[in-house]
Tab-separated table of C-alpha atoms and ligand atoms in Angstrom:
chain	number	residue	atom	x	y	z
A	1	MET	CA	158.905	58.163	125.241
A	2	LYS	CA	161.736	59.747	127.358
A	3	ILE	CA	163.888	58.017	130.008
A	4	PHE	CA	166.227	59.776	132.322
A	5	ASP	CA	169.631	58.001	131.588
A	6	THR	CA	172.042	58.019	134.539
A	7	LEU	CA	174.919	57.882	132.123
A	8	GLN	CA	174.104	60.979	130.115
A	9	ARG	CA	172.592	62.584	133.079
A	10	ARG	CA	169.607	63.745	131.140
A	11	LYS	CA	166.191	62.633	129.712
A	12	ILE	CA	166.539	61.174	126.299
A	13	ASP	CA	164.248	59.620	123.728
A	14	PHE	CA	163.850	55.949	123.924
A	15	LYS	CA	164.640	54.001	120.879
A	16	PRO	CA	165.055	50.305	121.437
A	17	ILE	CA	167.836	48.304	119.537
A	18	GLU	CA	165.287	46.141	117.699
A	19	GLU	CA	161.995	47.708	116.726
A	20	GLY	CA	159.012	46.489	118.847
A	21	LYS	CA	161.301	44.700	121.372
A	22	VAL	CA	162.776	45.753	124.603
A	23	THR	CA	165.553	44.012	126.677
A	24	MET	CA	165.686	44.892	130.250
A	25	TYR	CA	167.833	43.783	133.221
A	26	VAL	CA	166.984	44.731	136.915
A	27	CYS	CA	169.400	43.815	139.590
A	28	GLY	CA	167.544	41.782	142.207
A	29	PRO	CA	167.946	41.143	145.983
A	30	THR	CA	170.605	39.339	148.031
A	31	VAL	CA	168.671	36.478	149.495
A	32	TYR	CA	169.454	36.082	153.149
A	33	ASN	CA	166.330	37.289	154.886
A	34	LEU	CA	162.842	38.848	154.110
A	35	ILE	CA	162.888	41.746	151.703
A	36	HIS	CA	162.176	45.152	153.118
A	37	ILE	CA	159.890	47.784	151.450
A	38	GLY	CA	162.979	49.585	150.158
A	39	ASN	CA	163.945	46.434	148.120
A	40	ALA	CA	160.375	46.340	146.886
A	41	ARG	CA	160.631	49.823	145.251
A	42	PRO	CA	162.752	48.826	142.340
A	43	MET	CA	160.598	45.702	141.925
A	44	ILE	CA	157.421	47.676	141.691
A	45	VAL	CA	158.607	50.724	139.681
A	46	PHE	CA	160.334	48.748	136.975
A	47	ASP	CA	157.561	46.201	136.889
A	48	THR	CA	155.246	49.108	136.321
A	49	PHE	CA	157.541	50.406	133.472
A	50	ARG	CA	157.717	47.015	131.860
A	51	ARG	CA	153.830	46.738	132.103
A	52	TYR	CA	153.651	50.087	130.296
A	53	LEU	CA	156.088	48.984	127.592
A	54	GLU	CA	153.834	45.909	127.131
A	55	TYR	CA	150.669	48.146	127.084
A	56	LYS	CA	152.355	50.119	124.144
A	57	GLY	CA	152.828	46.665	122.284
A	58	TYR	CA	156.512	46.074	123.018
A	59	ASP	CA	157.567	42.617	123.473
A	60	VAL	CA	159.645	42.806	126.590
A	61	LYS	CA	162.296	40.501	127.737
A	62	TYR	CA	162.916	41.099	131.479
A	63	VAL	CA	165.601	39.530	133.534
A	64	SER	CA	166.016	39.850	137.189
A	65	ASN	CA	168.585	37.949	139.208
A	66	PHE	CA	168.750	36.566	142.764
A	67	THR	CA	172.286	37.025	144.262
A	68	ASP	CA	172.552	33.689	146.130
A	69	VAL	CA	176.157	33.523	147.127
A	70	ASP	CA	177.357	36.419	149.376
A	71	ASP	CA	179.036	37.035	152.643
A	72	LYS	CA	175.709	37.694	154.431
A	73	ILE	CA	174.171	34.479	153.146
A	74	ILE	CA	177.231	32.538	154.325
A	75	LYS	CA	177.103	34.153	157.774
A	76	ALA	CA	173.318	33.370	158.120
A	77	ALA	CA	174.071	29.853	157.008
A	78	ASN	CA	176.860	29.335	159.564
A	79	GLU	CA	174.651	30.918	162.255
A	80	GLU	CA	172.022	28.169	161.582
A	81	GLY	CA	174.484	25.437	160.908
A	82	VAL	CA	173.076	24.761	157.357
A	83	ASP	CA	174.375	24.985	153.892
A	84	SER	CA	174.010	28.290	152.299
A	85	SER	CA	171.795	27.101	149.685
A	86	VAL	CA	169.138	26.251	152.389
A	87	ILE	CA	169.209	29.949	153.227
A	88	SER	CA	169.107	31.241	149.666
A	89	GLU	CA	166.392	28.863	148.449
A	90	ARG	CA	164.296	29.707	151.473
A	91	TYR	CA	164.622	33.551	150.904
A	92	ILE	CA	164.076	33.093	147.288
A	93	ALA	CA	160.708	31.473	147.843
A	94	GLU	CA	159.711	33.980	150.481
A	95	CYS	CA	160.635	36.877	148.153
A	96	GLN	CA	158.639	35.339	145.443
A	97	LYS	CA	155.648	35.058	147.798
A	98	ASP	CA	156.125	38.929	148.371
A	99	MET	CA	156.310	39.668	144.731
A	100	GLN	CA	153.197	37.720	143.975
A	101	ALA	CA	151.246	39.551	146.869
A	102	LEU	CA	152.503	42.918	145.407
A	103	ASN	CA	151.521	41.757	141.988
A	104	VAL	CA	154.880	41.974	140.402
A	105	GLU	CA	154.903	39.981	137.194
A	106	PRO	CA	157.523	37.141	137.252
A	107	ALA	CA	160.607	37.984	135.099
A	108	THR	CA	161.022	36.316	131.783
A	109	VAL	CA	164.007	34.696	133.411
A	110	HIS	CA	164.990	34.782	137.231
A	111	PRO	CA	168.707	33.585	136.943
A	112	GLN	CA	170.661	32.642	140.147
A	113	ALA	CA	174.373	33.393	140.477
A	114	THR	CA	175.276	29.770	141.821
A	115	LYS	CA	173.746	28.336	138.633
A	116	GLU	CA	175.889	30.454	136.291
A	117	ILE	CA	179.482	29.694	137.595
A	118	ASP	CA	180.734	28.413	134.330
A	119	GLY	CA	179.692	31.569	132.413
A	120	MET	CA	181.409	33.711	135.067
A	121	ILE	CA	184.634	31.689	134.797
A	122	ASN	CA	184.489	32.054	131.005
A	123	MET	CA	184.065	35.749	131.110
A	124	ILE	CA	186.788	36.172	133.729
A	125	GLN	CA	189.037	34.176	131.422
A	126	THR	CA	188.343	36.503	128.484
A	127	LEU	CA	189.114	39.547	130.629
A	128	ILE	CA	192.435	37.957	131.592
A	129	ASP	CA	193.161	36.971	127.993
A	130	LYS	CA	192.392	40.572	126.772
A	131	GLY	CA	194.643	41.954	129.591
A	132	HIS	CA	191.917	43.619	131.537
A	133	ALA	CA	192.273	41.213	134.617
A	134	TYR	CA	195.047	39.426	136.492
A	135	ALA	CA	195.312	36.558	138.919
A	136	ALA	CA	197.311	37.291	142.136
A	137	GLU	CA	199.491	34.634	143.805
A	138	ASP	CA	196.864	33.561	146.192
A	139	GLY	CA	194.428	32.818	143.207
A	140	THR	CA	192.262	35.994	143.503
A	141	VAL	CA	191.464	37.550	140.211
A	142	TYR	CA	191.133	41.335	140.021
A	143	PHE	CA	189.861	43.512	137.303
A	144	SER	CA	192.473	46.218	136.307
A	145	VAL	CA	190.685	49.521	136.237
A	146	ALA	CA	193.734	51.126	134.624
A	147	SER	CA	193.033	48.922	131.643
A	148	ASP	CA	189.711	50.594	130.864
A	149	PRO	CA	189.825	54.108	129.719
A	150	GLY	CA	186.082	54.185	130.159
A	151	TYR	CA	186.009	53.434	133.789
A	152	GLY	CA	184.146	55.884	135.954
A	153	LYS	CA	181.710	57.006	133.128
A	154	LEU	CA	178.458	55.876	134.753
A	155	SER	CA	179.121	57.376	138.293
A	156	HIS	CA	180.997	60.362	136.697
A	157	LYS	CA	183.927	59.727	138.955
A	158	ASP	CA	187.254	61.070	137.882
A	159	MET	CA	189.825	58.308	137.823
A	160	ASP	CA	192.897	60.528	138.566
A	161	GLU	CA	190.961	61.837	141.667
A	162	MET	CA	189.979	58.406	142.705
A	163	MET	CA	193.657	57.156	142.497
A	164	SER	CA	195.176	59.943	144.348
A	165	GLY	CA	192.510	59.641	147.146
A	166	LEU	CA	193.110	55.957	147.417
A	167	ARG	CA	196.896	55.674	146.867
A	168	ASP	CA	197.715	55.056	150.402
A	169	LEU	CA	194.529	52.996	151.234
A	170	LYS	CA	195.617	49.430	150.917
A	171	VAL	CA	193.130	47.456	152.886
A	172	SER	CA	194.609	44.369	154.562
A	173	GLY	CA	194.348	41.193	152.284
A	174	GLU	CA	194.460	43.532	149.257
A	175	GLU	CA	198.116	44.210	149.120
A	176	GLN	CA	198.229	42.135	145.969
A	177	LYS	CA	196.065	44.701	144.019
A	178	ARG	CA	198.049	46.555	141.446
A	179	ASN	CA	195.738	49.557	141.916
A	180	PRO	CA	193.522	50.257	144.992
A	181	ASN	CA	190.369	50.553	142.741
A	182	ASP	CA	190.832	47.112	141.152
A	183	PHE	CA	187.973	44.955	142.161
A	184	VAL	CA	187.538	41.203	142.687
A	185	LEU	CA	186.263	38.925	139.944
A	186	TRP	CA	187.070	35.686	141.743
A	187	LYS	CA	188.239	34.955	145.252
A	188	PRO	CA	189.850	31.831	147.017
A	189	LYS	CA	187.558	29.815	149.326
A	190	LYS	CA	187.710	30.126	153.028
A	191	GLU	CA	186.775	27.427	155.563
A	192	GLY	CA	182.944	26.870	155.783
A	193	GLU	CA	182.273	28.707	152.363
A	194	PRO	CA	180.572	27.386	149.223
A	195	SER	CA	183.204	27.055	146.496
A	196	TRP	CA	183.724	25.969	142.905
A	197	PRO	CA	186.734	24.858	141.025
A	198	SER	CA	188.329	27.360	138.618
A	199	PRO	CA	191.550	27.727	136.756
A	200	TRP	CA	192.875	30.102	139.479
A	201	CYS	CA	191.832	28.482	142.697
A	202	ASP	CA	188.767	26.762	144.403
A	203	GLY	CA	186.649	29.769	145.254
A	204	ARG	CA	183.644	31.880	144.440
A	205	PRO	CA	182.876	34.751	142.140
A	206	GLY	CA	182.847	38.388	143.230
A	207	TRP	CA	179.459	40.039	143.107
A	208	HIS	CA	179.539	42.183	139.966
A	209	ILE	CA	180.498	39.581	137.504
A	210	GLU	CA	177.089	37.692	137.837
A	211	CYS	CA	175.094	40.468	136.333
A	212	SER	CA	177.460	41.008	133.442
A	213	VAL	CA	177.279	37.307	132.702
A	214	MET	CA	173.387	36.723	133.067
A	215	SER	CA	172.606	40.007	131.135
A	216	GLN	CA	174.729	38.750	128.180
A	217	LYS	CA	173.481	35.240	128.300
A	218	TYR	CA	169.798	36.034	128.466
A	219	LEU	CA	169.552	39.383	126.696
A	220	GLY	CA	172.642	39.795	124.507
A	221	ASP	CA	175.960	41.733	124.382
A	222	THR	CA	174.110	45.134	124.279
A	223	ILE	CA	170.823	45.549	126.081
A	224	ASP	CA	168.223	48.484	126.115
A	225	ILE	CA	167.742	49.124	129.780
A	226	HIS	CA	169.416	48.281	132.960
A	227	ALA	CA	168.102	49.335	136.285
A	228	GLY	CA	168.334	49.126	139.998
A	229	GLY	CA	168.399	51.296	143.048
A	230	GLU	CA	170.822	54.339	143.044
A	231	ASP	CA	173.042	52.695	145.512
A	232	LEU	CA	174.148	50.322	142.746
A	233	ILE	CA	175.484	53.036	140.347
A	234	PHE	CA	178.842	52.842	142.020
A	235	PRO	CA	180.617	50.381	142.297
A	236	HIS	CA	178.155	47.775	141.064
A	237	HIS	CA	177.071	49.222	137.741
A	238	GLU	CA	180.198	50.893	137.045
A	239	ASN	CA	182.019	47.547	137.335
A	240	GLU	CA	179.412	45.798	135.341
A	241	ILE	CA	180.048	48.212	132.498
A	242	ALA	CA	183.838	47.616	132.860
A	243	GLN	CA	183.512	43.908	132.739
A	244	SER	CA	181.040	43.676	129.884
A	245	GLU	CA	182.550	46.197	127.721
A	246	CYS	CA	185.939	45.121	128.067
A	247	ALA	CA	184.936	41.440	127.523
A	248	THR	CA	182.754	42.017	124.445
A	249	GLY	CA	184.214	45.279	122.982
A	250	LYS	CA	180.551	46.522	122.456
A	251	PRO	CA	178.373	48.985	124.473
A	252	PHE	CA	176.765	47.198	127.473
A	253	CYS	CA	173.487	49.071	127.784
A	254	ASN	CA	171.850	52.029	126.120
A	255	TYR	CA	169.598	53.343	129.014
A	256	TRP	CA	170.488	53.320	132.717
A	257	MET	CA	167.555	53.704	135.304
A	258	HIS	CA	167.967	54.172	138.861
A	259	ASN	CA	165.423	54.590	141.534
A	260	GLY	CA	165.809	56.798	144.623
A	261	PHE	CA	165.662	55.572	148.021
A	262	LEU	CA	162.669	54.735	150.135
A	263	LYS	CA	163.508	56.612	153.329
A	264	ILE	CA	162.210	56.727	156.895
A	265	ASN	CA	162.531	59.688	159.020
A	266	ASN	CA	164.695	61.029	156.039
A	267	GLU	CA	167.219	58.283	156.310
A	268	LYS	CA	167.708	55.378	153.780
A	269	MET	CA	165.717	52.424	154.898
A	270	SER	CA	168.394	49.697	155.103
A	271	LYS	CA	169.022	46.418	156.881
A	272	SER	CA	172.319	47.621	158.189
A	273	LEU	CA	170.709	50.587	159.820
A	274	GLY	CA	167.988	48.366	161.236
A	275	ASN	CA	165.351	51.029	160.323
A	276	PHE	CA	163.314	48.933	157.943
A	277	PHE	CA	159.876	47.297	157.643
A	278	THR	CA	159.625	44.050	155.827
A	279	VAL	CA	156.969	43.746	153.114
A	280	ARG	CA	155.548	41.161	155.374
A	281	ASP	CA	155.270	43.705	158.391
A	282	ILE	CA	153.343	46.045	156.164
A	283	THR	CA	151.140	43.586	154.293
A	284	ALA	CA	149.988	42.338	157.744
A	285	GLN	CA	148.624	45.905	158.353
A	286	TYR	CA	147.534	46.973	154.824
A	287	ASP	CA	146.420	45.592	151.620
A	288	PRO	CA	149.474	44.843	149.465
A	289	MET	CA	147.868	47.139	146.880
A	290	VAL	CA	148.001	49.983	149.127
A	291	LEU	CA	151.846	49.451	149.466
A	292	ARG	CA	152.123	49.254	145.738
A	293	LEU	CA	149.949	52.507	145.248
A	294	PHE	CA	152.280	54.138	147.943
A	295	ILE	CA	155.511	53.142	145.993
A	296	LEU	CA	154.081	54.526	142.826
A	297	SER	CA	152.912	57.663	144.366
A	298	ALA	CA	156.261	59.336	143.807
A	299	GLN	CA	158.229	59.584	140.529
A	300	TYR	CA	160.749	56.645	140.765
A	301	ARG	CA	163.924	58.830	140.985
A	302	THR	CA	162.776	61.121	143.786
A	303	PRO	CA	163.241	60.031	147.448
A	304	LEU	CA	160.097	58.680	149.132
A	305	ASN	CA	159.588	59.063	152.794
A	306	PHE	CA	157.656	56.203	154.414
A	307	SER	CA	155.060	57.210	157.041
A	308	LYS	CA	151.922	55.437	158.496
A	309	GLU	CA	150.040	58.745	157.855
A	310	LEU	CA	150.865	58.629	154.105
A	311	MET	CA	149.828	54.923	154.063
A	312	ASP	CA	146.497	55.662	155.658
A	313	GLN	CA	145.769	58.434	153.005
A	314	ILE	CA	146.555	56.064	150.428
A	315	LYS	CA	144.527	53.332	151.905
A	316	ALA	CA	141.558	55.773	151.689
A	317	SER	CA	142.305	56.454	148.011
A	318	TYR	CA	142.462	52.802	147.338
A	319	GLU	CA	139.099	52.396	149.104
A	320	ARG	CA	137.684	54.916	146.577
A	321	ILE	CA	138.954	52.816	143.561
A	322	LEU	CA	137.428	49.568	145.062
A	323	ASN	CA	134.108	51.434	145.765
A	324	CYS	CA	134.085	52.680	142.336
A	325	THR	CA	134.627	49.180	140.597
A	326	ASP	CA	132.152	47.682	142.977
A	327	LYS	CA	129.561	50.119	141.818
A	328	LEU	CA	130.358	49.698	138.076
A	329	SER	CA	130.386	45.904	138.370
A	330	ALA	CA	126.909	46.025	140.222
A	331	LEU	CA	125.577	48.290	137.518
A	332	ILE	CA	126.841	46.024	134.728
A	333	LYS	CA	125.194	43.025	136.459
A	334	ALA	CA	121.864	44.693	136.814
A	335	LYS	CA	121.925	45.872	133.276
A	336	GLU	CA	123.105	42.733	131.515
A	337	GLY	CA	120.740	41.739	128.763
A	338	ALA	CA	118.613	44.816	129.471
A	339	GLY	CA	120.898	47.800	128.673
A	340	GLU	CA	121.323	49.886	125.684
A	341	ALA	CA	124.391	49.235	123.575
A	342	GLN	CA	124.711	52.832	122.544
A	343	MET	CA	126.089	55.660	124.598
A	344	SER	CA	123.905	58.762	125.133
A	345	GLU	CA	125.095	62.264	124.044
A	346	ALA	CA	126.190	63.212	127.537
A	347	GLU	CA	127.900	59.857	127.986
A	348	LEU	CA	129.883	60.501	124.853
A	349	LYS	CA	130.917	63.808	126.277
A	350	SER	CA	132.118	62.125	129.509
A	351	LYS	CA	134.016	59.521	127.468
A	352	GLU	CA	135.854	62.409	125.781
A	353	THR	CA	136.747	63.635	129.143
A	354	VAL	CA	138.106	60.209	130.210
A	355	GLU	CA	140.040	59.987	126.860
A	356	GLY	CA	141.736	63.125	127.957
A	357	TYR	CA	142.739	61.590	131.259
A	358	ILE	CA	144.037	58.403	129.277
A	359	ARG	CA	146.045	60.879	127.361
A	360	ASP	CA	147.382	62.426	130.552
A	361	PHE	CA	148.152	58.997	131.933
A	362	GLU	CA	150.233	57.962	128.822
A	363	SER	CA	152.170	61.365	128.823
A	364	ALA	CA	153.116	60.780	132.393
A	365	MET	CA	154.375	57.243	131.867
A	366	GLU	CA	156.121	58.377	128.614
A	367	ASP	CA	157.768	61.170	130.649
A	368	ASP	CA	160.480	59.076	132.454
A	369	ASN	CA	157.888	56.697	134.121
A	370	ASN	CA	156.138	59.377	136.087
A	371	THR	CA	153.851	57.035	138.057
A	372	ALA	CA	152.700	59.831	140.490
A	373	ASN	CA	151.136	61.713	137.583
A	374	ALA	CA	149.781	58.526	136.099
A	375	GLU	CA	148.075	57.674	139.442
A	376	THR	CA	146.515	61.022	139.458
A	377	ALA	CA	145.029	60.546	136.093
A	378	VAL	CA	143.442	57.238	137.360
A	379	PHE	CA	142.026	58.951	140.335
A	380	GLU	CA	140.463	61.633	137.909
A	381	ILE	CA	138.857	58.765	135.887
A	382	VAL	CA	137.493	57.247	139.198
A	383	ARG	CA	136.046	60.661	139.965
A	384	VAL	CA	134.365	60.915	136.569
A	385	ALA	CA	132.894	57.330	136.948
A	386	ASN	CA	131.556	58.026	140.449
A	387	ALA	CA	130.024	61.266	139.251
A	388	THR	CA	128.366	60.049	136.058
A	389	ALA	CA	127.650	56.301	136.278
A	390	ASP	CA	124.345	55.218	137.867
A	391	GLU	CA	121.191	53.060	137.168
A	392	ASN	CA	120.182	55.317	134.324
A	393	SER	CA	123.537	54.968	132.514
A	394	ASN	CA	123.804	52.836	129.387
A	395	LEU	CA	125.608	49.537	129.605
A	396	ALA	CA	128.166	50.451	126.944
A	397	TYR	CA	129.192	53.552	128.949
A	398	VAL	CA	129.475	51.696	132.274
A	399	GLU	CA	131.520	48.898	130.603
A	400	TYR	CA	133.728	51.510	128.974
A	401	LEU	CA	134.570	52.915	132.429
A	402	LEU	CA	135.358	49.673	134.012
A	403	ASN	CA	137.472	48.581	131.151
A	404	THR	CA	139.278	51.727	131.150
A	405	ILE	CA	140.045	51.554	134.855
A	406	LYS	CA	141.084	47.803	134.466
A	407	LYS	CA	143.488	48.605	131.590
A	408	LEU	CA	145.251	51.470	133.280
A	409	CYS	CA	145.094	50.691	137.032
A	410	ASP	CA	145.344	46.983	136.855
A	411	GLY	CA	147.163	46.570	133.684
A	412	VAL	CA	149.804	49.165	133.915
A	413	LEU	CA	150.031	50.357	137.607
A	414	GLY	CA	149.542	46.590	138.618
A	415	VAL	CA	146.976	47.800	141.273
A	416	ILE	CA	144.143	45.272	141.386
A	417	SER	CA	141.074	47.415	141.296
A	418	GLU	CA	138.566	44.655	142.211
A	419	ARG	CA	137.641	44.044	145.870
A	420	LYS	CA	138.858	40.598	147.047
A	421	LYS	CA	136.010	38.106	147.629
A	422	GLU	CA	135.220	37.353	151.243
A	423	VAL	CA	136.480	33.801	151.728
A	424	LEU	CA	133.786	31.631	153.255
A	425	ASP	CA	134.597	29.405	156.194
A	426	ALA	CA	133.117	26.402	154.305
A	427	GLU	CA	135.596	27.050	151.377
A	428	ILE	CA	138.517	27.067	153.973
A	429	GLU	CA	137.318	23.974	155.743
A	430	GLU	CA	137.043	22.105	152.363
A	431	LEU	CA	140.620	23.140	151.309
A	432	ILE	CA	141.963	22.004	154.777
A	433	ALA	CA	140.298	18.635	154.375
A	434	LYS	CA	141.926	18.318	151.084
A	435	ARG	CA	145.196	19.133	152.551
A	436	GLN	CA	144.878	16.703	155.289
A	437	ALA	CA	144.074	13.916	152.728
A	438	ALA	CA	147.173	14.898	150.699
A	439	ARG	CA	149.369	14.666	153.834
A	440	LYS	CA	147.949	11.191	154.659
A	441	ALA	CA	148.760	10.097	151.085
A	442	LYS	CA	152.251	11.429	151.772
A	443	ASP	CA	151.836	13.959	148.813
A	444	PHE	CA	153.620	16.639	150.736
A	445	ALA	CA	154.074	18.929	147.541
A	446	ALA	CA	150.218	18.908	147.024
A	447	ALA	CA	149.731	19.634	150.906
A	448	ASP	CA	152.214	22.589	150.620
A	449	ALA	CA	150.675	23.898	147.460
A	450	ILE	CA	147.160	24.005	149.382
A	451	ARG	CA	148.802	25.662	152.403
A	452	ASP	CA	150.182	28.391	149.860
A	453	GLN	CA	146.943	28.733	148.184
A	454	LEU	CA	145.119	29.344	151.410
A	455	LEU	CA	148.026	31.900	152.405
A	456	SER	CA	147.232	33.810	149.169
A	457	MET	CA	143.665	33.868	150.209
A	458	GLY	CA	144.839	35.577	153.623
A	459	ILE	CA	144.295	32.291	155.689
A	460	VAL	CA	147.150	31.049	157.998
A	461	LEU	CA	147.189	27.473	159.129
A	462	GLU	CA	148.667	26.175	162.476
A	463	ASP	CA	149.185	22.540	163.052
A	464	THR	CA	148.410	21.885	166.675
A	465	ARG	CA	148.028	18.778	168.765
A	466	GLU	CA	144.251	19.113	168.650
A	467	GLY	CA	144.364	19.368	164.774
A	468	VAL	CA	144.681	22.131	162.231
A	469	LYS	CA	143.632	25.559	163.215
A	470	TRP	CA	143.294	28.537	160.971
A	471	LYS	CA	142.953	32.340	161.263
A	472	ARG	CA	142.646	35.185	158.837
A	473	ALA	CA	145.887	37.068	158.465
B	1	AMP	P1	170.072	44.510	147.915
B	1	AMP	O1	169.439	43.249	148.281
B	1	AMP	O2	170.540	45.305	149.054
B	1	AMP	O3	171.143	44.312	146.852
B	1	AMP	O4	169.028	45.446	147.178
B	1	AMP	C1	168.094	44.998	146.202
B	1	AMP	C2	167.600	46.137	145.428
B	1	AMP	O5	166.918	47.027	146.365
B	1	AMP	C3	168.715	47.032	144.843
B	1	AMP	O6	168.314	47.445	143.554
B	1	AMP	C4	168.906	48.228	145.747
B	1	AMP	O7	169.326	49.448	145.088
B	1	AMP	C5	167.415	48.358	146.284
B	1	AMP	N1	167.228	49.102	147.470
B	1	AMP	C6	167.879	48.765	148.765
B	1	AMP	N2	167.496	49.633	149.758
B	1	AMP	C7	166.542	50.500	149.130
B	1	AMP	C8	165.865	51.649	149.681
B	1	AMP	N3	165.820	52.079	150.791
B	1	AMP	N4	165.046	52.377	148.768
B	1	AMP	C9	165.094	52.005	147.381
B	1	AMP	N5	165.713	50.890	146.894
B	1	AMP	C10	166.525	50.181	147.756
B	2	ZN	ZN1	173.518	43.634	139.382
C-alpha cells in the first residue's frame, strides 16, 4: 500500500509502527456553526481510508478532535449573549448529526480542546523547561522557532527566507516576540473570554497545541498517520510537529496526508468567502449518500469542483446502485429455499470477472486512497450484476454479487447501497405518540431521542398550538 506523504513529497510504502495496528489522527472542525461540504471532505475521505485499513484487517485507532475554544466561537457566543460552551456543544451535536447522515464512523475518540487543558499546560511547561518556549511579560507563552532546527520541514519553507521576509513585520501586540515566526502556545484572558489558570497567567491555549497533546495522549508519542485539509500544512501541522518533536525528542508522525480543496467556481469553498453550502443545505436536496459518492469521485489530493450538474449525474449513478441491490434482494427473496447452492459454469466465469474488479478496487485504494478508481470498479460490478443476474440465476451467484457490493460499496466506500424503506404514516404517528407520552412524564431525554430518531428517518416535527405537526424533509 502506498501513501503520498506531504513531508517527503512522494508516494511511499505504508508500514505501520506496530504490525496489524494503525494509529491515525485527523484534525477536526472548529465548532461555531454548521459544517460546510468542504469540511466534510476530510471527514469522508479519511473515514474511507480508515474503512479500507479495517477491511485489510488492521486494528485502527482513529482520533479526531473538536476545536471548541477559538476566537470565532467566542464571537458567536458574545453575539448571542451565551457562554461559549453553549455554542460549541450545540455545533458538536449538529456536526455529529451530519457525520451520521454521511455514514462517517465515529472516531475511537473525539477529544475536545477545553477538556484537555491540563495536558496542554504540561506540554507547554516541558517546552519552556527544554528551552523551546518562553513566557513574555504579559504571560503570553511563545514557541521559539529558532530553537527547532527542523522547523519548516513539512511545508518546505526555508527559515532564513521566512525570517528575512518577516523581519520588519511586527504585528501590534506581538512586540514581545523574539522572532516574528514564533507562535502562541498560551495567551492571557481578555474580558468576556473563557479562561483557565496556568503558571503564566489566566488565559487560554493557542490553537496548535491541542492537537499535539491529544495525539500524544490517545495515540502515543509517534503515530502512523496524521491528516487534514491542505490549508492545515502551514502553520498548523508545521507547528504541531515543532511542539511534539521538541517536547518528546521523538518523530511525531510517519505519514502526512492532506486533502485538496473542495471548490466552487474554482475558488476554495470557505466560510470567510461566503461561497459555501452546508451539509444541511445539500442533504435537503440530495440523499447524503450522493454527497458521499460525489466527494469520493475524485482522488483526495486533487481539487474537486462542486456543481449541481455533477451532483445530478452522481444521483443517477447512485440510483443505478440502488436499482441493482433492489433487484438482487428481490431475486434472493424469491429463490430462498428453492435456489441451487452451486453456481453454473457461466456464473463462475462472471464471478471471475467480478474478482478482477475487486482486485482493481483494492489496487486503487492501495494507490494512495484512490477512491475515484475504486468507485469505477464498484460501478463495473453493478454493471455485471445487472447484465447477468435474473430469475434463472442460482441463489449462490446472486448472493455472491450482493455480498460483494455490500462489502466494497457499503463497507469500504461507506455508501449505503440499500434503498431506504419508505416510512409509513402509522409508524410516524406511533413514534410521535410515544414522544408526547415521554414529554408528559417529563422524560425530556427520551422525547428528544425520539425526535432525533424521526429526524434520521427524514421526518421533521413542528410543535404548534394545535399540536404536533410533521413533514417529510
Ligand atoms: P476548519 O473548521 O476550518 O478548521 O476546517 C476543518 C477541516 O476542513 C480542516 O481539515 C480543513 O482543512 C478542512 N477544509 C476546510 N475548507 C475546506 C475545503 N474547501 N475543501 C476541503 N477541505 C476543507
Ligand atoms: Zn490539528
